[in-house]
Amino acid sequence: MTQTATDPVALKALLQWYLEAGVDEAIADQPQDRFAEQVQALAAKASAPAARPGLSDGPLPASPVRGSAPPARGPLTKPAAPAQLSDQAAVKDAVAQAAKAQTLDELRAALEGFDGCALKTTASNLCFFDGNPKARVLLVGEAPGAEEDRQGLPFVGPSGKLLDAMLASIGLDRNGEGDSAVLISNTVFWRPPGNRTPTPSEAAICLPFVERLIEIVGPRVVVCVGGPSAKTLLAQTQGITRLRGKWFDYATPKMAGPVPAMALYHPAYLLRSPAMKRDAWRDLLMLKQKIADLGAG
Ligand code: URA
């Protein structure tokens, strides 16, 4: 055991360092089935070559420690499916489940019953959407954060407060009606542990639900909030700095036709880099102009 592992002052300093680095959950990215590990360890012991006399009645093997070598896979466990294959199966299931939904309530129920996204296992709440389902403007952020996870609503933490102010500056409001109304959602519906960016497979697995949300709401304009959202929805590989300030066409096969889509800097980025608010303001004016061009109704 190292000195750090026993020294309370060093341990506290280490925790503080983790906290400042943004780690706020004592969990890993993927769930760990410790019951299965014990079964595997027992199975490995049972199938091991005959033990030397005197050692066979020893204590049961202890549960493996995190970071140690994984236990040998015993005959009681199914071989793990290749990750790619299970992601593909999850995407297929997501497409099928999302396609059945005809209303936002049905889509929410489909998400509640969907177990293909591992983020669900570590999140506290489903975070579906906030705002007005009749809105002409639909915003899609990256992923719920800690406060969103607690409340089950998108953009209700510090970056949500800035997003509300940005929207208000051009006459939009998540509690608004008519021309001022917006609907806000995310590219994934459960909080990634520690607020990390969703992985490409998590985004791909949730995408059929995001697409169905857009089809059901039928907005006149789609706004991607932040680079990961823009890359996912607009199928682009460039970063947000190159994607912002332009109009794209957004369409799914079930939509009557394409709608204009744009990307905004993420408010969390603007909180860290206030100098970029000048560009964000230009983008908001561009959005305001597009809404005005669409006319009333
Ligand atoms: N950031 C996002 O992208 N979405 C949220 O809902 C909150 C923070």
CSV table of C-alpha atoms and ligand atoms in Angstrom, one decimal:
chain,number,residue,atom,x,y,z
A,1,MET,CA,0.0,0.0,0.0
A,2,THR,CA,1.4,3.4,-0.9
A,3,GLN,CA,1.8,6.3,1.5
A,4,THR,CA,-1.0,8.2,-0.3
A,5,ALA,CA,-3.5,5.4,0.2
A,6,THR,CA,-3.2,5.7,4.0
A,7,ASP,CA,-2.4,9.4,4.6
A,8,PRO,CA,-5.8,11.3,5.1
A,9,VAL,CA,-4.2,14.6,4.2
A,10,ALA,CA,-2.9,13.2,0.9
A,11,LEU,CA,-6.2,11.5,0.2
A,12,LYS,CA,-8.1,14.7,0.8
A,13,ALA,CA,-5.8,16.5,-1.6
A,14,LEU,CA,-6.3,13.8,-4.2
A,15,LEU,CA,-10.1,14.1,-3.8
A,16,GLN,CA,-9.9,17.9,-4.1
A,17,TRP,CA,-7.8,17.5,-7.3
A,18,TYR,CA,-10.4,15.1,-8.8
A,19,LEU,CA,-13.2,17.6,-7.9
A,20,GLU,CA,-11.4,20.5,-9.6
A,21,ALA,CA,-10.8,18.3,-12.6
A,22,GLY,CA,-14.6,17.9,-12.9
A,23,VAL,CA,-15.0,14.4,-11.4
A,24,ASP,CA,-18.1,14.5,-9.3
A,25,GLU,CA,-19.3,10.9,-9.4
A,26,ALA,CA,-17.7,7.9,-7.6
A,27,ILE,CA,-18.7,5.6,-10.5
A,28,ALA,CA,-17.1,4.3,-13.7
A,29,ASP,CA,-18.4,5.1,-17.2
A,30,GLN,CA,-19.7,1.5,-17.6
A,31,PRO,CA,-21.6,-0.4,-14.9
A,32,GLN,CA,-19.7,-3.2,-13.2
A,33,ASP,CA,-21.7,-6.3,-12.3
A,34,ARG,CA,-19.8,-7.5,-9.1
A,35,PHE,CA,-22.3,-10.4,-8.6
A,36,ALA,CA,-21.3,-11.8,-12.0
A,37,GLU,CA,-17.7,-11.3,-11.1
A,38,GLN,CA,-18.1,-13.5,-8.0
A,39,VAL,CA,-19.9,-16.2,-10.0
A,40,GLN,CA,-17.1,-16.1,-12.5
A,41,ALA,CA,-14.4,-16.4,-9.8
A,42,LEU,CA,-16.3,-19.3,-8.3
A,43,ALA,CA,-16.7,-21.0,-11.7
A,44,ALA,CA,-13.0,-20.5,-12.5
A,45,LYS,CA,-12.1,-22.0,-9.1
A,46,ALA,CA,-14.4,-25.0,-9.8
A,47,SER,CA,-12.9,-25.6,-13.2
A,48,ALA,CA,-9.3,-25.1,-12.1
A,49,PRO,CA,-7.0,-28.2,-12.1
A,50,ALA,CA,-7.2,-30.2,-8.9
A,51,ALA,CA,-5.8,-28.1,-6.1
A,52,ARG,CA,-2.9,-29.2,-4.0
A,53,PRO,CA,-4.1,-30.9,-0.8
A,54,GLY,CA,-4.4,-28.6,2.1
A,55,LEU,CA,-5.3,-25.6,-0.2
A,56,SER,CA,-8.8,-26.8,-1.4
A,57,ASP,CA,-10.6,-25.8,1.8
A,58,GLY,CA,-9.3,-22.3,1.9
A,59,PRO,CA,-11.5,-19.2,1.9
A,60,LEU,CA,-13.5,-18.2,-1.1
A,61,PRO,CA,-11.6,-15.9,-3.5
A,62,ALA,CA,-12.3,-12.3,-2.6
A,63,SER,CA,-14.1,-10.1,-5.1
A,64,PRO,CA,-11.6,-8.7,-7.5
A,65,VAL,CA,-10.3,-5.3,-6.8
A,66,ARG,CA,-10.8,-2.5,-9.4
A,67,GLY,CA,-7.7,-2.2,-11.5
A,68,SER,CA,-6.6,-5.8,-10.9
A,69,ALA,CA,-6.6,-8.3,-13.7
A,70,PRO,CA,-10.1,-9.4,-14.6
A,71,PRO,CA,-11.1,-12.8,-13.4
A,72,ALA,CA,-11.0,-15.7,-15.8
A,73,ARG,CA,-14.3,-16.2,-17.7
A,74,GLY,CA,-15.9,-19.3,-16.3
A,75,PRO,CA,-18.4,-21.6,-18.0
A,76,LEU,CA,-21.4,-20.1,-16.2
A,77,THR,CA,-21.1,-16.8,-18.1
A,78,LYS,CA,-22.1,-16.2,-21.7
A,79,PRO,CA,-19.2,-14.9,-23.9
A,80,ALA,CA,-19.4,-11.1,-24.1
A,81,ALA,CA,-20.9,-9.9,-27.4
A,82,PRO,CA,-18.6,-7.7,-29.4
A,83,ALA,CA,-19.3,-4.1,-28.4
A,84,GLN,CA,-19.9,-3.1,-32.0
A,85,LEU,CA,-22.6,-5.7,-32.5
A,86,SER,CA,-24.5,-4.8,-29.4
A,87,ASP,CA,-24.4,-1.1,-30.3
A,88,GLN,CA,-25.8,-2.0,-33.7
A,89,ALA,CA,-28.6,-4.0,-32.1
A,90,ALA,CA,-29.3,-1.1,-29.7
A,91,VAL,CA,-29.5,1.3,-32.7
A,92,LYS,CA,-31.9,-1.1,-34.5
A,93,ASP,CA,-34.1,-1.4,-31.5
A,94,ALA,CA,-34.0,2.4,-31.0
A,95,VAL,CA,-35.1,2.9,-34.6
A,96,ALA,CA,-38.0,0.4,-34.2
A,97,GLN,CA,-39.2,1.8,-30.8
A,98,ALA,CA,-39.0,5.5,-31.9
A,99,ALA,CA,-40.8,4.8,-35.2
A,100,LYS,CA,-43.8,3.5,-33.3
A,101,ALA,CA,-44.3,6.7,-31.4
A,102,GLN,CA,-46.9,9.1,-32.9
A,103,THR,CA,-47.0,11.6,-30.1
A,104,LEU,CA,-44.4,13.1,-27.6
A,105,ASP,CA,-46.1,11.1,-24.8
A,106,GLU,CA,-45.6,7.9,-26.7
A,107,LEU,CA,-42.0,8.8,-27.5
A,108,ARG,CA,-41.4,9.5,-23.8
A,109,ALA,CA,-42.9,6.1,-22.9
A,110,ALA,CA,-40.7,4.5,-25.6
A,111,LEU,CA,-37.6,6.1,-24.1
A,112,GLU,CA,-38.7,5.0,-20.6
A,113,GLY,CA,-38.9,1.4,-21.8
A,114,PHE,CA,-35.7,1.5,-23.8
A,115,ASP,CA,-32.7,-0.2,-22.2
A,116,GLY,CA,-30.2,0.0,-25.1
A,117,CYS,CA,-28.3,3.1,-23.8
A,118,ALA,CA,-26.0,2.3,-21.0
A,119,LEU,CA,-26.2,6.0,-19.8
A,120,LYS,CA,-29.6,5.1,-18.4
A,121,THR,CA,-28.1,2.8,-15.8
A,122,THR,CA,-26.1,5.6,-14.2
A,123,ALA,CA,-28.5,8.5,-14.5
A,124,SER,CA,-31.2,9.4,-12.0
A,125,ASN,CA,-33.8,10.6,-14.4
A,126,LEU,CA,-34.8,10.6,-18.0
A,127,CYS,CA,-34.3,14.1,-19.4
A,128,PHE,CA,-36.6,14.3,-22.4
A,129,PHE,CA,-37.5,17.9,-23.3
A,130,ASP,CA,-38.7,21.2,-22.0
A,131,GLY,CA,-40.6,24.0,-23.6
A,132,ASN,CA,-43.6,24.2,-26.0
A,133,PRO,CA,-44.3,21.2,-28.2
A,134,LYS,CA,-46.0,23.6,-30.7
A,135,ALA,CA,-42.7,25.6,-31.0
A,136,ARG,CA,-41.4,26.6,-34.4
A,137,VAL,CA,-37.8,26.6,-33.0
A,138,LEU,CA,-36.3,23.4,-31.7
A,139,LEU,CA,-33.0,23.4,-29.9
A,140,VAL,CA,-30.9,20.3,-29.4
A,141,GLY,CA,-28.1,20.5,-26.8
A,142,GLU,CA,-25.4,17.9,-26.0
A,143,ALA,CA,-26.4,16.0,-22.9
A,144,PRO,CA,-28.0,16.6,-19.5
A,145,GLY,CA,-25.7,17.7,-16.7
A,146,ALA,CA,-26.0,17.2,-12.9
A,147,GLU,CA,-28.9,19.6,-12.3
A,148,GLU,CA,-30.7,18.4,-15.4
A,149,ASP,CA,-30.3,14.8,-14.2
A,150,ARG,CA,-31.8,15.8,-10.8
A,151,GLN,CA,-34.8,17.7,-12.3
A,152,GLY,CA,-35.3,15.5,-15.4
A,153,LEU,CA,-35.3,18.6,-17.6
A,154,PRO,CA,-32.8,19.9,-20.1
A,155,PHE,CA,-30.8,23.1,-19.6
A,156,VAL,CA,-31.8,24.0,-16.1
A,157,GLY,CA,-28.3,24.3,-14.6
A,158,PRO,CA,-25.8,27.2,-15.1
A,159,SER,CA,-25.5,26.8,-18.8
A,160,GLY,CA,-29.3,26.6,-19.1
A,161,LYS,CA,-29.6,30.0,-17.3
A,162,LEU,CA,-27.3,31.5,-20.0
A,163,LEU,CA,-29.2,29.8,-22.7
A,164,ASP,CA,-32.4,31.3,-21.4
A,165,ALA,CA,-30.8,34.8,-21.5
A,166,MET,CA,-29.5,34.2,-25.0
A,167,LEU,CA,-33.0,33.2,-26.2
A,168,ALA,CA,-34.6,36.1,-24.4
A,169,SER,CA,-32.2,38.5,-26.2
A,170,ILE,CA,-34.0,37.6,-29.5
A,171,GLY,CA,-37.5,37.3,-28.0
A,172,LEU,CA,-37.6,33.5,-27.5
A,173,ASP,CA,-38.7,31.8,-24.3
A,174,ARG,CA,-39.0,28.2,-23.2
A,175,ASN,CA,-42.2,29.1,-21.4
A,176,GLY,CA,-43.4,31.2,-24.4
A,177,GLU,CA,-46.4,30.8,-26.7
A,178,GLY,CA,-46.7,31.4,-30.4
A,179,ASP,CA,-43.8,33.1,-32.1
A,180,SER,CA,-41.7,33.2,-28.9
A,181,ALA,CA,-42.0,29.5,-28.1
A,182,VAL,CA,-39.1,27.1,-28.2
A,183,LEU,CA,-38.7,23.4,-27.4
A,184,ILE,CA,-35.4,22.2,-25.9
A,185,SER,CA,-33.9,18.7,-25.9
A,186,ASN,CA,-30.5,17.0,-26.2
A,187,THR,CA,-28.7,14.5,-28.3
A,188,VAL,CA,-28.8,12.0,-25.4
A,189,PHE,CA,-31.5,11.7,-22.8
A,190,TRP,CA,-29.5,10.6,-19.8
A,191,ARG,CA,-26.6,12.3,-18.1
A,192,PRO,CA,-23.1,10.9,-19.0
A,193,PRO,CA,-21.2,10.2,-15.7
A,194,GLY,CA,-19.0,13.2,-14.7
A,195,ASN,CA,-20.6,15.3,-17.5
A,196,ARG,CA,-18.3,13.8,-20.1
A,197,THR,CA,-19.2,14.2,-23.8
A,198,PRO,CA,-21.5,11.3,-25.0
A,199,THR,CA,-19.5,8.7,-26.9
A,200,PRO,CA,-20.3,8.3,-30.7
A,201,SER,CA,-22.2,5.0,-29.9
A,202,GLU,CA,-24.3,6.7,-27.2
A,203,ALA,CA,-25.2,9.5,-29.6
A,204,ALA,CA,-26.0,7.0,-32.4
A,205,ILE,CA,-28.2,4.9,-30.1
A,206,CYS,CA,-30.2,8.0,-29.0
A,207,LEU,CA,-30.3,9.6,-32.5
A,208,PRO,CA,-33.4,7.7,-33.7
A,209,PHE,CA,-35.4,9.2,-30.7
A,210,VAL,CA,-34.0,12.7,-31.4
A,211,GLU,CA,-35.0,12.4,-35.1
A,212,ARG,CA,-38.5,11.2,-34.1
A,213,LEU,CA,-38.8,14.1,-31.7
A,214,ILE,CA,-38.0,16.5,-34.5
A,215,GLU,CA,-40.5,14.7,-36.9
A,216,ILE,CA,-43.3,14.8,-34.3
A,217,VAL,CA,-42.7,18.5,-33.3
A,218,GLY,CA,-42.2,19.6,-36.9
A,219,PRO,CA,-40.2,22.7,-36.2
A,220,ARG,CA,-39.5,25.4,-38.8
A,221,VAL,CA,-35.9,25.8,-37.6
A,222,VAL,CA,-33.5,23.5,-35.8
A,223,VAL,CA,-30.7,24.9,-33.6
A,224,CYS,CA,-27.8,22.7,-32.6
A,225,VAL,CA,-26.4,23.9,-29.3
A,226,GLY,CA,-22.7,23.1,-29.2
A,227,GLY,CA,-20.3,21.1,-31.4
A,228,PRO,CA,-21.3,17.6,-30.4
A,229,SER,CA,-25.0,18.3,-31.2
A,230,ALA,CA,-24.0,20.0,-34.6
A,231,LYS,CA,-21.8,17.0,-35.5
A,232,THR,CA,-24.4,14.5,-34.7
A,233,LEU,CA,-27.5,16.2,-36.2
A,234,LEU,CA,-25.8,17.8,-39.2
A,235,ALA,CA,-23.6,14.8,-39.9
A,236,GLN,CA,-20.5,17.0,-40.0
A,237,THR,CA,-17.0,16.3,-38.9
A,238,GLN,CA,-15.8,19.9,-38.5
A,239,GLY,CA,-15.7,21.7,-35.2
A,240,ILE,CA,-18.2,24.2,-33.9
A,241,THR,CA,-16.0,27.2,-34.9
A,242,ARG,CA,-16.4,26.2,-38.6
A,243,LEU,CA,-20.0,25.1,-38.3
A,244,ARG,CA,-21.4,28.2,-36.6
A,245,GLY,CA,-22.6,31.2,-38.6
A,246,LYS,CA,-24.0,29.1,-41.5
A,247,TRP,CA,-27.3,27.6,-42.5
A,248,PHE,CA,-27.6,23.9,-43.2
A,249,ASP,CA,-30.6,21.8,-44.3
A,250,TYR,CA,-31.9,19.3,-41.8
A,251,ALA,CA,-34.2,16.5,-43.0
A,252,THR,CA,-35.2,13.0,-42.1
A,253,PRO,CA,-36.9,10.6,-44.7
A,254,LYS,CA,-40.2,11.1,-42.9
A,255,MET,CA,-40.2,14.9,-42.9
A,256,ALA,CA,-42.1,16.6,-45.7
A,257,GLY,CA,-39.0,18.6,-46.6
A,258,PRO,CA,-35.8,20.0,-45.2
A,259,VAL,CA,-35.8,22.8,-42.6
A,260,PRO,CA,-33.0,25.3,-42.0
A,261,ALA,CA,-30.6,24.3,-39.2
A,262,MET,CA,-27.8,26.2,-37.6
A,263,ALA,CA,-25.2,25.7,-34.8
A,264,LEU,CA,-24.7,27.9,-31.8
A,265,TYR,CA,-21.7,28.0,-29.4
A,266,HIS,CA,-22.7,26.0,-26.3
A,267,PRO,CA,-23.5,28.3,-23.3
A,268,ALA,CA,-21.1,26.2,-21.1
A,269,TYR,CA,-18.3,27.2,-23.5
A,270,LEU,CA,-19.4,30.8,-23.5
A,271,LEU,CA,-19.3,30.8,-19.7
A,272,ARG,CA,-15.7,29.7,-19.9
A,273,SER,CA,-14.8,32.0,-22.9
A,274,PRO,CA,-16.9,35.2,-22.6
A,275,ALA,CA,-14.9,36.8,-25.5
A,276,MET,CA,-16.8,34.4,-27.9
A,277,LYS,CA,-20.2,35.9,-26.9
A,278,ARG,CA,-19.7,38.5,-29.7
A,279,ASP,CA,-19.8,35.7,-32.3
A,280,ALA,CA,-22.7,34.1,-30.4
A,281,TRP,CA,-24.6,37.3,-30.6
A,282,ARG,CA,-24.1,37.4,-34.4
A,283,ASP,CA,-25.5,33.9,-34.6
A,284,LEU,CA,-28.5,34.8,-32.5
A,285,LEU,CA,-29.2,37.7,-34.8
A,286,MET,CA,-29.0,35.3,-37.8
A,287,LEU,CA,-31.5,33.1,-36.1
A,288,LYS,CA,-33.8,36.0,-35.3
A,289,GLN,CA,-33.7,37.1,-39.0
A,290,LYS,CA,-34.5,33.6,-40.2
A,291,ILE,CA,-37.5,33.4,-37.8
A,292,ALA,CA,-38.7,36.8,-39.1
A,293,ASP,CA,-38.2,35.6,-42.7
A,294,LEU,CA,-40.4,32.6,-42.0
A,295,GLY,CA,-43.3,35.0,-41.2
A,296,ALA,CA,-45.9,34.6,-38.5
A,297,GLY,CA,-47.6,31.3,-37.6
B,1,URA,N1,-25.7,21.1,-21.5
B,1,URA,C1,-26.4,20.5,-22.5
B,1,URA,O1,-25.9,20.3,-23.6
B,1,URA,N2,-27.7,20.1,-22.2
B,1,URA,C2,-28.2,20.3,-21.1
B,1,URA,O2,-29.4,19.9,-20.9
B,1,URA,C3,-27.5,20.9,-20.0
B,1,URA,C4,-26.3,21.3,-20.3
